[in-house]
XYZ file of C-alpha atoms in Angstrom:
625
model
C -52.157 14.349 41.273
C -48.920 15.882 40.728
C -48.619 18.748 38.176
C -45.443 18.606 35.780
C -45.715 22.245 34.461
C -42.190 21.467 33.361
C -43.034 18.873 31.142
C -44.753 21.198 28.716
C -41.831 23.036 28.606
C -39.725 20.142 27.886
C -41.891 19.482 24.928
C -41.178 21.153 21.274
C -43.328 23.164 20.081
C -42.464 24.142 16.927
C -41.487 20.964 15.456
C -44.018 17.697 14.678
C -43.989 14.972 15.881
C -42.504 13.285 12.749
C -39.877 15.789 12.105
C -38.917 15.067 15.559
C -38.368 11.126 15.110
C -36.353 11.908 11.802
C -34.311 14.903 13.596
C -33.727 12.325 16.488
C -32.656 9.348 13.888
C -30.367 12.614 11.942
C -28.810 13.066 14.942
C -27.849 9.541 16.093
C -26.776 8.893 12.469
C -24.810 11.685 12.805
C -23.554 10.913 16.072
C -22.373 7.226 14.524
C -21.295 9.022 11.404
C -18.765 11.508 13.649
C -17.326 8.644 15.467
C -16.585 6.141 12.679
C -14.736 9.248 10.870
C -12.959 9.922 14.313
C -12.003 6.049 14.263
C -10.492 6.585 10.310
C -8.549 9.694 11.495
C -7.115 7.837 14.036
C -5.663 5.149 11.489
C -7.626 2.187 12.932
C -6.863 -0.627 10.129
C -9.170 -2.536 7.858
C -10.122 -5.551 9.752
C -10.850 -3.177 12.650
C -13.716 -1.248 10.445
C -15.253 -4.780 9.600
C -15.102 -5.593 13.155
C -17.290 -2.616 14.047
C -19.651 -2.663 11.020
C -20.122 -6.762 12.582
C -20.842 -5.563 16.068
C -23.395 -2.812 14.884
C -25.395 -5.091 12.735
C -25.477 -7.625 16.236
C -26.837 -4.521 17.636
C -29.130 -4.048 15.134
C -29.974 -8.293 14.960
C -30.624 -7.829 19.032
C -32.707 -4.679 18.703
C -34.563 -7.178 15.996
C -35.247 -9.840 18.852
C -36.223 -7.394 21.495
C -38.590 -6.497 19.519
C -40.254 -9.800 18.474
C -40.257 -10.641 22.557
C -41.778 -7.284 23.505
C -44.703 -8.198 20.936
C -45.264 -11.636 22.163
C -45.835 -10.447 25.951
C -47.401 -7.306 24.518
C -50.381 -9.602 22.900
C -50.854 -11.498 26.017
C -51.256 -8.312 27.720
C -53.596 -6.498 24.662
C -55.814 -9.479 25.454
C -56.474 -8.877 29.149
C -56.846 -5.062 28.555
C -58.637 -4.638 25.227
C -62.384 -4.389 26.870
C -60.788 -1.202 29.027
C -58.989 0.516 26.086
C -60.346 2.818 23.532
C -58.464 3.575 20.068
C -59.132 6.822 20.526
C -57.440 7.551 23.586
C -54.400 5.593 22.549
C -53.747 7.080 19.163
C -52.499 10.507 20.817
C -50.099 8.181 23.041
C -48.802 6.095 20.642
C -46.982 8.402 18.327
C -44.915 9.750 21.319
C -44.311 6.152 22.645
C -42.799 5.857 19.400
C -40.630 8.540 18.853
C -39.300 7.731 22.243
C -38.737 4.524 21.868
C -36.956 5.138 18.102
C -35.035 7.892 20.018
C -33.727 5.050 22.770
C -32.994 2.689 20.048
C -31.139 5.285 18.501
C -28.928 6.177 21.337
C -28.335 2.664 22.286
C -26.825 1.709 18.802
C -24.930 5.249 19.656
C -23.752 4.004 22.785
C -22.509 0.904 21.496
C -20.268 1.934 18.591
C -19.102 5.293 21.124
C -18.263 2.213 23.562
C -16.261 0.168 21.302
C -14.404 3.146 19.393
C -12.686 3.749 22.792
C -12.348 0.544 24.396
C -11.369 -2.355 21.399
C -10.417 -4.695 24.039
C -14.057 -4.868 25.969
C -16.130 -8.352 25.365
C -19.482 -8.604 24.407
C -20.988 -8.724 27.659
C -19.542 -5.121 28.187
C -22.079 -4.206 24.974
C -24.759 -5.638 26.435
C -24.509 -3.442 29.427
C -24.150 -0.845 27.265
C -27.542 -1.642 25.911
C -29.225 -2.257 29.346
C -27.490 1.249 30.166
C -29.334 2.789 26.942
C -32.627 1.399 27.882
C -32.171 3.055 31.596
C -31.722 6.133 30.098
C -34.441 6.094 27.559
C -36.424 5.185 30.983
C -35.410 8.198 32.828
C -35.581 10.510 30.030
C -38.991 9.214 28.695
C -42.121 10.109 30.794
C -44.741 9.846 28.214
C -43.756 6.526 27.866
C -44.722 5.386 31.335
C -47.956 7.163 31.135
C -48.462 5.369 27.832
C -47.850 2.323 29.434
C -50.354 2.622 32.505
C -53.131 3.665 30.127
C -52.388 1.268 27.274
C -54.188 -1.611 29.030
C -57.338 -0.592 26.913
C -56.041 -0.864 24.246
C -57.526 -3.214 21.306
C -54.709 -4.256 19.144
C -57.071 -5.150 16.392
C -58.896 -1.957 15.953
C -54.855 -0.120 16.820
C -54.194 -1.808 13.586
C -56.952 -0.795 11.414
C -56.511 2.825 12.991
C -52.535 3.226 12.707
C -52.308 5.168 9.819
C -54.947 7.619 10.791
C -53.079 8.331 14.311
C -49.643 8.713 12.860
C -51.325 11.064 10.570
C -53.792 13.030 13.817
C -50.922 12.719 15.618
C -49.000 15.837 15.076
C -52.496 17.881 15.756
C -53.064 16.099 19.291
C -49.592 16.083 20.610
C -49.738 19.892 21.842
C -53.114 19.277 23.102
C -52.493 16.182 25.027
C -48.772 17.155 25.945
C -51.120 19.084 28.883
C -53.057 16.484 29.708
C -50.298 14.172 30.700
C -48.322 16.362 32.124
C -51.633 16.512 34.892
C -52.049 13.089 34.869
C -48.942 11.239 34.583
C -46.824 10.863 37.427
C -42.926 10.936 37.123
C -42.027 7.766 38.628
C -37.928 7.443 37.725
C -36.602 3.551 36.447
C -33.701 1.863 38.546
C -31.854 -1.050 37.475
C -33.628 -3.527 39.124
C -36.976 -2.260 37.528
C -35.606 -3.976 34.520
C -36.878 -6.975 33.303
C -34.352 -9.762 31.991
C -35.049 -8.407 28.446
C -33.731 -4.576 29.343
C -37.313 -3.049 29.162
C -39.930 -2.747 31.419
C -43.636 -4.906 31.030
C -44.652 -1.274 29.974
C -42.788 -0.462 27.432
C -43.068 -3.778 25.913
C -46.442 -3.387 25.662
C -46.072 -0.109 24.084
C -43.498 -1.095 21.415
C -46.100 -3.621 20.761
C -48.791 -1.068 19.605
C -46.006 0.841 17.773
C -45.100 -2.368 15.668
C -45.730 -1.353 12.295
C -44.189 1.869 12.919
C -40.938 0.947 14.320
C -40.299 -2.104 12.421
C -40.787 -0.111 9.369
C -38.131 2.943 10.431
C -36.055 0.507 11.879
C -36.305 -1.587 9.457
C -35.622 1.277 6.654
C -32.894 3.305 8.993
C -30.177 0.199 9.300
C -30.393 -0.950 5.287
C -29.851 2.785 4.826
C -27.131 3.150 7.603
C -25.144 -0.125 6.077
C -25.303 1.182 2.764
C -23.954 4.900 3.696
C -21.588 2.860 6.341
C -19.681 0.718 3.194
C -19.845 3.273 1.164
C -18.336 5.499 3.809
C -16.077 2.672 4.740
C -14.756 2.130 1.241
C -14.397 5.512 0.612
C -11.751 6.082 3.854
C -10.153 3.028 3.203
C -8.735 4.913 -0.716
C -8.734 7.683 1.239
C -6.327 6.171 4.234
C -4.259 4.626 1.478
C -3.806 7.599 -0.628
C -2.570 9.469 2.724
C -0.107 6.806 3.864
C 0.973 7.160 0.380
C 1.680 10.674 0.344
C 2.798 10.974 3.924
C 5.498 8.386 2.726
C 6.412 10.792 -0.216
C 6.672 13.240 1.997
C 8.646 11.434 4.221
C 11.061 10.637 1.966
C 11.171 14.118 0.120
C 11.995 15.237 3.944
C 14.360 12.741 4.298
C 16.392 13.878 1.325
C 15.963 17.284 2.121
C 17.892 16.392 5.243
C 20.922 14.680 3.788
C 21.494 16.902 1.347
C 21.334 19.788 4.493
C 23.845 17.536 6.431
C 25.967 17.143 3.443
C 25.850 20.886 2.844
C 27.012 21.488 6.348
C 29.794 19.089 6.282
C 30.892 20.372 2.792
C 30.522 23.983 4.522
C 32.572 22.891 7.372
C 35.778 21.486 5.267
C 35.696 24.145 2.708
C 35.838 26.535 6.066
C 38.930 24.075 7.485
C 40.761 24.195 4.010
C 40.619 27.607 3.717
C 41.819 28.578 7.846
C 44.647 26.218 7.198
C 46.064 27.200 3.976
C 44.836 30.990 5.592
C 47.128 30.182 8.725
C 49.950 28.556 6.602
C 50.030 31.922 4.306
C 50.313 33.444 7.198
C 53.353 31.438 9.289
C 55.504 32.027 6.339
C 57.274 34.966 5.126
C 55.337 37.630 3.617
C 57.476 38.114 0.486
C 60.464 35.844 0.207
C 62.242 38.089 -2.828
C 61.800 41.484 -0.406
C 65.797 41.897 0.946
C 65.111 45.230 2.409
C 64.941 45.871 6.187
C 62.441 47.476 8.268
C 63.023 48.827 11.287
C 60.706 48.114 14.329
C 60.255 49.333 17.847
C 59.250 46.759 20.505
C 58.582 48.708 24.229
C 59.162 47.570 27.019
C 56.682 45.028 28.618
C 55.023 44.431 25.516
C 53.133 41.338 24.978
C 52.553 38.990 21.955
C 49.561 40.768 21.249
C 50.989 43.784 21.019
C 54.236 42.949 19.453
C 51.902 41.001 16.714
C 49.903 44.522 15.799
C 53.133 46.413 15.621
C 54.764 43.474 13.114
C 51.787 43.109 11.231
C 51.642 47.261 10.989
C 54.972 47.150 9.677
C 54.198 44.832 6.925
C 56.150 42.027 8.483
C 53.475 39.446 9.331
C 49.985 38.613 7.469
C 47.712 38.766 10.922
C 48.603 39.408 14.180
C 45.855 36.823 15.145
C 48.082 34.011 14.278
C 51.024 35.272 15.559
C 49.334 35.312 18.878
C 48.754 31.799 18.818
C 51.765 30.290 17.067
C 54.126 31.949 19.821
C 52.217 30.646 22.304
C 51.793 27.202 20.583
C 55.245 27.335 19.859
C 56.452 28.551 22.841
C 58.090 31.619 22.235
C 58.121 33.964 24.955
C 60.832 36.234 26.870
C 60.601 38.410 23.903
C 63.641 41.484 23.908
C 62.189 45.395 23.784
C 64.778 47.627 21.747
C 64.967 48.085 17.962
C 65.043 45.627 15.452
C 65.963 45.405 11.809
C 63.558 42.599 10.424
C 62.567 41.560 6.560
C 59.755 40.686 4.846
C 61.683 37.364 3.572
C 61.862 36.323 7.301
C 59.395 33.678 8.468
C 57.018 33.866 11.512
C 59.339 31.858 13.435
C 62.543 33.705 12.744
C 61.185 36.725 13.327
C 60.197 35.046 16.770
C 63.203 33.661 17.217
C 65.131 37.821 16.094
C 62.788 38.910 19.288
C 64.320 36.767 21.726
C 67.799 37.705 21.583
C 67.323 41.123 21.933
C 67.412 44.385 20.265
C 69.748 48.141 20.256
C 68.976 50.612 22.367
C 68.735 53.246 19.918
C 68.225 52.848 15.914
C 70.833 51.111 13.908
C 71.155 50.799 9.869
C 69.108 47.963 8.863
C 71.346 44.844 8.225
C 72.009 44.152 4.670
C 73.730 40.800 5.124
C 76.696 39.102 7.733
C 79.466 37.786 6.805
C 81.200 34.541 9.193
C 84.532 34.178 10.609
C 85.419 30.943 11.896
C 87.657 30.171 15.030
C 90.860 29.141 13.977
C 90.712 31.277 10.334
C 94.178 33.002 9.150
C 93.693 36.250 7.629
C 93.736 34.867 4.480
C 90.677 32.471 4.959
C 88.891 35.454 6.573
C 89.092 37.168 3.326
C 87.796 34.611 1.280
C 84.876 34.857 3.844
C 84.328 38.105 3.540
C 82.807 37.892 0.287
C 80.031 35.126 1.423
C 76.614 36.650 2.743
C 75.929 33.961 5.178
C 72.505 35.499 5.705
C 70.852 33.535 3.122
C 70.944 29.930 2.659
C 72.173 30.438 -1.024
C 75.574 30.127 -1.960
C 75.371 32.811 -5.061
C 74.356 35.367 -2.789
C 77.346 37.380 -2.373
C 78.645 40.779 0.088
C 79.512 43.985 -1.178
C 83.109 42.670 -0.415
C 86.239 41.626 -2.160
C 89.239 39.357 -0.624
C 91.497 41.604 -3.004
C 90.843 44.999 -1.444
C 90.539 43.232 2.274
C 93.936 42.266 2.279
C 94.908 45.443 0.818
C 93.147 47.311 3.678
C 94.979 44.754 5.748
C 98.429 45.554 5.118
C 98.000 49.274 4.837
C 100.312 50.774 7.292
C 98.340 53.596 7.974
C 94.937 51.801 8.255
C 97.709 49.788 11.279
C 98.704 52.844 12.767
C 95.215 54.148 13.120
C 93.655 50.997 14.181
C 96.929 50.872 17.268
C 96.094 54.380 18.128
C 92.454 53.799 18.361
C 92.851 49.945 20.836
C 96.500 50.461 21.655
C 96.238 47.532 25.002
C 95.435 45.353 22.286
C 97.660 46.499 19.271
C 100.965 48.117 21.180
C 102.521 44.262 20.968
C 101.654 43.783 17.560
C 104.881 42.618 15.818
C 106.468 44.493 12.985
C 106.075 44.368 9.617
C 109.028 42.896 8.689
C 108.912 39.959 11.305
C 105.285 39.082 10.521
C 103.697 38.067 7.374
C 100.465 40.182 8.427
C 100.650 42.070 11.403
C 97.346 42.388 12.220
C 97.275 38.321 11.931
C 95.884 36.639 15.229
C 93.905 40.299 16.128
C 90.773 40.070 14.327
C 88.290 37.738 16.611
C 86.506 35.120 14.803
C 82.545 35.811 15.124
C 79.548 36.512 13.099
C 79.774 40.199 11.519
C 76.633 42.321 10.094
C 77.316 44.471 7.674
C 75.003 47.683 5.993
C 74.460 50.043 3.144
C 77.731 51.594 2.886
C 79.694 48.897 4.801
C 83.536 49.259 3.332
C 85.847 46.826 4.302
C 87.840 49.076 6.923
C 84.591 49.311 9.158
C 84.637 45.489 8.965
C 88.366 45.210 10.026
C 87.707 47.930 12.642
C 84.926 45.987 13.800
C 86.611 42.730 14.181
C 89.270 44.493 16.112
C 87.127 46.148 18.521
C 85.393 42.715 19.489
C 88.839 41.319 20.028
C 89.667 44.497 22.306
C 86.603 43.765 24.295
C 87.227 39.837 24.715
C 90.681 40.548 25.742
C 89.418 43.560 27.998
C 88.899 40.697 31.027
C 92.814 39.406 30.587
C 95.127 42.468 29.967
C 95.836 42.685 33.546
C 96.683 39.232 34.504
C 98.216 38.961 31.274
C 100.818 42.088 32.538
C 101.097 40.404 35.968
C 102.430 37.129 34.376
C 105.094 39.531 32.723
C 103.727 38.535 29.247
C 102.501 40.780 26.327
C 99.263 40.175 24.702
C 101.086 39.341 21.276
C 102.764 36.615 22.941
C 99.224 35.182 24.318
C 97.267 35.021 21.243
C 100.483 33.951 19.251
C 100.292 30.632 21.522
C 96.582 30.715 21.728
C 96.670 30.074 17.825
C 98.624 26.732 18.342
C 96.128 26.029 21.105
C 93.636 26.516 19.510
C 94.570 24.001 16.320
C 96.360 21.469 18.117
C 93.021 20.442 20.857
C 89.555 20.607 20.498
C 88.433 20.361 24.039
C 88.735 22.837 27.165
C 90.464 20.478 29.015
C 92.987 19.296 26.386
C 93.711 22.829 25.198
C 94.515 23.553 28.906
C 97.489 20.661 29.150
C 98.421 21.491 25.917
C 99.300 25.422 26.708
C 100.795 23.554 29.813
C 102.854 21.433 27.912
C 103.997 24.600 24.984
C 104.932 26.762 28.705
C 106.630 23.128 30.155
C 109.085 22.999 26.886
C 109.553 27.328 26.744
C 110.502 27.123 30.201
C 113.020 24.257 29.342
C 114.119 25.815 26.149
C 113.086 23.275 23.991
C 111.619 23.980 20.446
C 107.992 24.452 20.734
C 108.137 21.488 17.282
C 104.530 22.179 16.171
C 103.671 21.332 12.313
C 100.717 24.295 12.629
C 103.670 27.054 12.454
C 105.415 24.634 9.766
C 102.200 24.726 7.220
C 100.942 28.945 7.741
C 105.011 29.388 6.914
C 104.316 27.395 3.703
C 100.810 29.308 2.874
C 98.708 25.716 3.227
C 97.414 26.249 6.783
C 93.607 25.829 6.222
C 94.491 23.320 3.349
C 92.917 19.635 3.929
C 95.952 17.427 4.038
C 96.569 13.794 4.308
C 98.168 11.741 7.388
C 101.109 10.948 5.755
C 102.291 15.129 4.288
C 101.514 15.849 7.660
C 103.981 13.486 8.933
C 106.190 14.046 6.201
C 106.553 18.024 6.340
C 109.776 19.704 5.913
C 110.983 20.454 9.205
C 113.863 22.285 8.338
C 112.405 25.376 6.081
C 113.940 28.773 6.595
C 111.424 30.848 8.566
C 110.431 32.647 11.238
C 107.555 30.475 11.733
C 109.939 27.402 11.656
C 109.631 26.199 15.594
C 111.188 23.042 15.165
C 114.838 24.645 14.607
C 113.847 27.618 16.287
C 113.350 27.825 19.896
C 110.371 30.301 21.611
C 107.928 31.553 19.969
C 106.956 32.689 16.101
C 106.683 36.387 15.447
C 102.906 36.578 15.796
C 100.042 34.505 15.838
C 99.196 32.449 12.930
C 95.185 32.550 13.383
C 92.546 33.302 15.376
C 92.006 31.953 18.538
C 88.790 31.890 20.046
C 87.624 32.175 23.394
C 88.462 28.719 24.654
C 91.874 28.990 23.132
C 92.544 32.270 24.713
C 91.064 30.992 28.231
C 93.711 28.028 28.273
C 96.635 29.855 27.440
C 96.020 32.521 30.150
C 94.994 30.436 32.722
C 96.986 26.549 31.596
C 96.903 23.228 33.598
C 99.577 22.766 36.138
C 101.452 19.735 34.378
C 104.905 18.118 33.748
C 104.325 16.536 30.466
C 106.519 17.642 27.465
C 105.075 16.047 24.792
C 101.639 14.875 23.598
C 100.245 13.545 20.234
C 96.699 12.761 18.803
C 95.218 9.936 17.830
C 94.428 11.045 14.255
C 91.292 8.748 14.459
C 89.572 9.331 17.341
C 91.319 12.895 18.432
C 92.171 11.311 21.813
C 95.525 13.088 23.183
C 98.391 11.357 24.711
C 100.579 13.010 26.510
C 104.192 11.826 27.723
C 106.795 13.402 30.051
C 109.658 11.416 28.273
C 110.994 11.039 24.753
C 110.960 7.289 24.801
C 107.215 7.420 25.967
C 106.119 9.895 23.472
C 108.083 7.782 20.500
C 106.218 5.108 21.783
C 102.642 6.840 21.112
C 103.669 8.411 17.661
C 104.157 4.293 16.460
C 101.181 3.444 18.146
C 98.924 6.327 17.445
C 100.243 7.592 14.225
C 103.053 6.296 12.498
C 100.481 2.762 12.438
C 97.763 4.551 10.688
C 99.873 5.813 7.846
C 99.301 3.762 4.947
């Protein structure tokens, strides 16, 4: 016979046999116990539980029936081998059978609830081969129950029945002693699946379960009322417990969910307050800095410098809030090309002017800062220029006045030595000029009509001198044609001033000089109302059509060129550019005559008499009402 020296070792030793069958039923309870708490933390629902608790007690109903069918073919077989079987020899077998088999019946209602927990969707025939696979293993795992088997065909079930309580109770003492013995005797002979009987267990262990009846039907028996009780109680217990945690996880939910919002809102609220402030931040900064502060600071822009740069030096100066933003509004505004030189800026002066200052250029060395400026049209007599001079037209209101008066220009005007000074100092320009008796003001005609600055300290003589000097240099490119033609310069700008009120285009003021040289060359009266009206003292006035039409022609004057032939003593304005372009270089004509269309300003010009009476009815004499 084969010797199973491991079998012993297999075999506790320091537990009995009856703490082993409840340590083996602790454990599968605890094994069931760990997987229906594994089901309730994974949130299976309430029918599910029910659905399990069903399935064990048909586990438990089956084990039931097994059990009934193992004793009916276990009597049959007691029967046959009572005469061969002694009590004694049995007793020391049965209480391991037992354990064994409580142990199998154990793990198979194990298996069965571990089998369902992961696979819901499995029939019942998968449980039954869950069972069959329990059985298997309780064959494989269980040699004391084969030997128990081969040698229980002794056995008298009557006298096992009188002597059951007495083995249970000898059988912790025998089971070292006899652990030996069977481990000589009994053969390891491993169960396959075909070993089976239809029932799951083999003719063996039937017959052994059948000499355990009292035993196992009473654990059994005592294990699954216990089970169900702990089982509802368990149940009912996670089912409060499963609600109470939905209900708090839905607090929570909802706490989180108004955390969240009121997060988002924050952000958003965040986000416009931040927009708000960079606007009205950037709209502080576009405008002027302080829009009371007249006084002028004086900046340097070098050459090649950048909006960057130019934007630190401004904003160093005090002239801009952040160079930042002027950065970005040139560029967003498209202001380039900016001017190196000096500059006289303000703190009144918006980002864009100040832009706008940098583009048209600087001096090349320091000036005075500019207090103010001062405006004199084209076409202004001397004494409309010094009713401008008192006007600062560097501000957009009207109260804000120059350090000038129109009584003390005029009087600088007419000062004969201020005359003589100014003719020694621009004498191409002033040797013509005509004299004092001839000419109402003899400086009339001279001073060119432009856009003056003027600084602490400015007197009215540097403002005179300074309108001079621009006329010097605008005449600069015609003094030698103008000595070619055989004329003076006083005769030029003394025409020019017609010119310059009788058209308003290039090309009309052009045949117009034509016409004014066409009727000098003939000797005819030059018979222009503009001579007629600065004689009177209204030229700048607004008049109607009709005193236009009806002005006295025959006033004693020098300025009177309708009974005087040539030209008046002087100019009696100031001709601008365009004026002064025309008169120098005319059209090549024939007319004589011309007339406007006091409507439209349309010019009509006539070589005859007849045709030119013909346009004054039509174009002028039919409009007066």
């Amino acid at each position: 016979m084969t010797d199973h020296k491991d079998d012993k070792q297999k075999t506790p030793s320091k537990m009995s046999f009856k703490e082993q069958i409840l340590a083996e039923l602790e454990k599968a309870n605890q094994i069931r116990k760990e997987k229906e708490e594994e089901l309730h933390q994974q949130g299976l629902r309430e029918d599910e539980l029910r659905q399990k608790e069903i399935e064990v007690q048909k586990a438990t109903q089956r084990t039931a029936e097994l059990y009934h069918e193992y004793q009916k073919e276990a009597e049959s077989q007691t029967v046959k081998d009572s005469e061969s079987l002694t009590i004694g020899e049995t007793q020391p077998q049965i209480v391991p059978l037992s354990a064994n088999h409580l142990v199998a019946e154990a793990i198979e209602v194990s298996e069965i609830e571990s089998t369902e927990s992961f696979s819901e969707n499995n029939s019942l025939e998968e449980d039954s081969g869950s069972e069959s696979y329990a059985v298997y293993s309780e064959s494989e795992t269980s040699p004391l129950e084969k030997q128990t088997t081969s040698d229980r065909s002794n056995t008298n079930q009557t006298d096992f029945s009188e002597s059951q309580e007495e083995s249970l109770e000898k059988s912790d003492e025998n089971f070292k002693e006899d652990e030996s013995d069977l481990s000589k005797t009994i053969p390891f002979t491993p169960l396959m699946a075909n070993d089976l009987d239809p029932t799951g267990l083999t003719t063996e262990s039937q017959a052994t379960i059948l000499s355990n009846d009292d035993i196992v039907h009473y654990n059994h028996s005592e294990n699954d009322k216990e089970t169900l009780t702990e089982k509802q109680n368990e149940t009912s217990t996670d089912e409060g417990g499963l609600v109470k945690k939905r209900a708090k996880r839905q607090h929570v939910n909802r706490l989180a969910n108004k955390i969240s919002l009121m997060i988002i809102a924050g952000i958003l609220a965040l986000m416009l307050l931040v927009a708000v402030i960079g606007t009205t931040y950037v709209y502080s900064a576009v405008n002027p800095i302080d829009k009371t502060d007249k006084k002028y600071v004086q900046v340097e822009i070098p050459v090649g410098s950048g909006n960057k740069l130019i934007g630190q030096i401004l904003e160093e100066k005090g002239l801009i809030k952040n160079s930042t933003v002027f950065n970005f509004y040139t560029k967003f505004k498209n202001y380039g090309n900016f001017q190196s030189g000096y500059y006289n800026l303000q703190k009144s002066m918006s980002m864009g002017e100040i832009a706008k200052s940098l583009q048209i250029g600087g001096t090349a060395e320091p000036t005075k800062p500019v207090l103010g400026k001062v405006l004199i049209p084209e076409g202004y007599s001397i004494r409309q220029m010094a009713k401008a001079m008192e006007d600062n037209v560097n501000t957009k209101s009207t109260k804000d006045k120059s350090p000038f008066s129109s009584e003390t220009f005029l009087k600088v005007i007419s000062d004969d030595v201020f005359i003589k000074e100014m003719v020694k100092k621009y004498p191409r320009l002033l040797s013509s000029i005509p004299k004092k008796s001839d000419a109402i003001y003899q400086l009339e005609g001279y001073l060119f009509p432009a856009t003056y600055n003027y600084y602490k300290g400015s007197s009215e003589k540097e403002m005179i001198d300074q309108m001079l000097a621009t006329t010097d240099a605008t005449m600069a490119n015609y003094y030698d044609q103008i000595e070619n033609d055989g004329k003076t310069v006083n005769e030029v700008l003394t025409l020019a001033s017609l010119v310059e009120k009788e058209g308003s285009t290039d090309e009309d003021r052009r045949d117009i000089a034509s016409v004014f040289y066409n009727r000098l060359n003939n000797g005819m009266a030059l018979q222009s109302n503009i001579a007629i009206l600065y004689a009177m003292g209204k030229l700048g006035d607004k008049t109607s059509l009709a005193e236009d039409a009806s002005i006295d022609t025959t006033i004693k004057s020098p300025y009177n060129i309708y009974t005087n032939t040539g030209l008046m003593p002087g100019p009696v304005d100031s001709p601008g550019v365009s004026a002064i372009e025309a008169t120098v270089k005319p059209a090549n004509t024939d007319y004589l005559y011309f007339v406007a269309n006091v409507k439209t300003g349309e010019v009509y010009y006539a070589k005859t008499y007849e045709q030119h009476s013909a346009n004054v009815e039509k174009y002028v004499n039919s409009q007066i009402q």
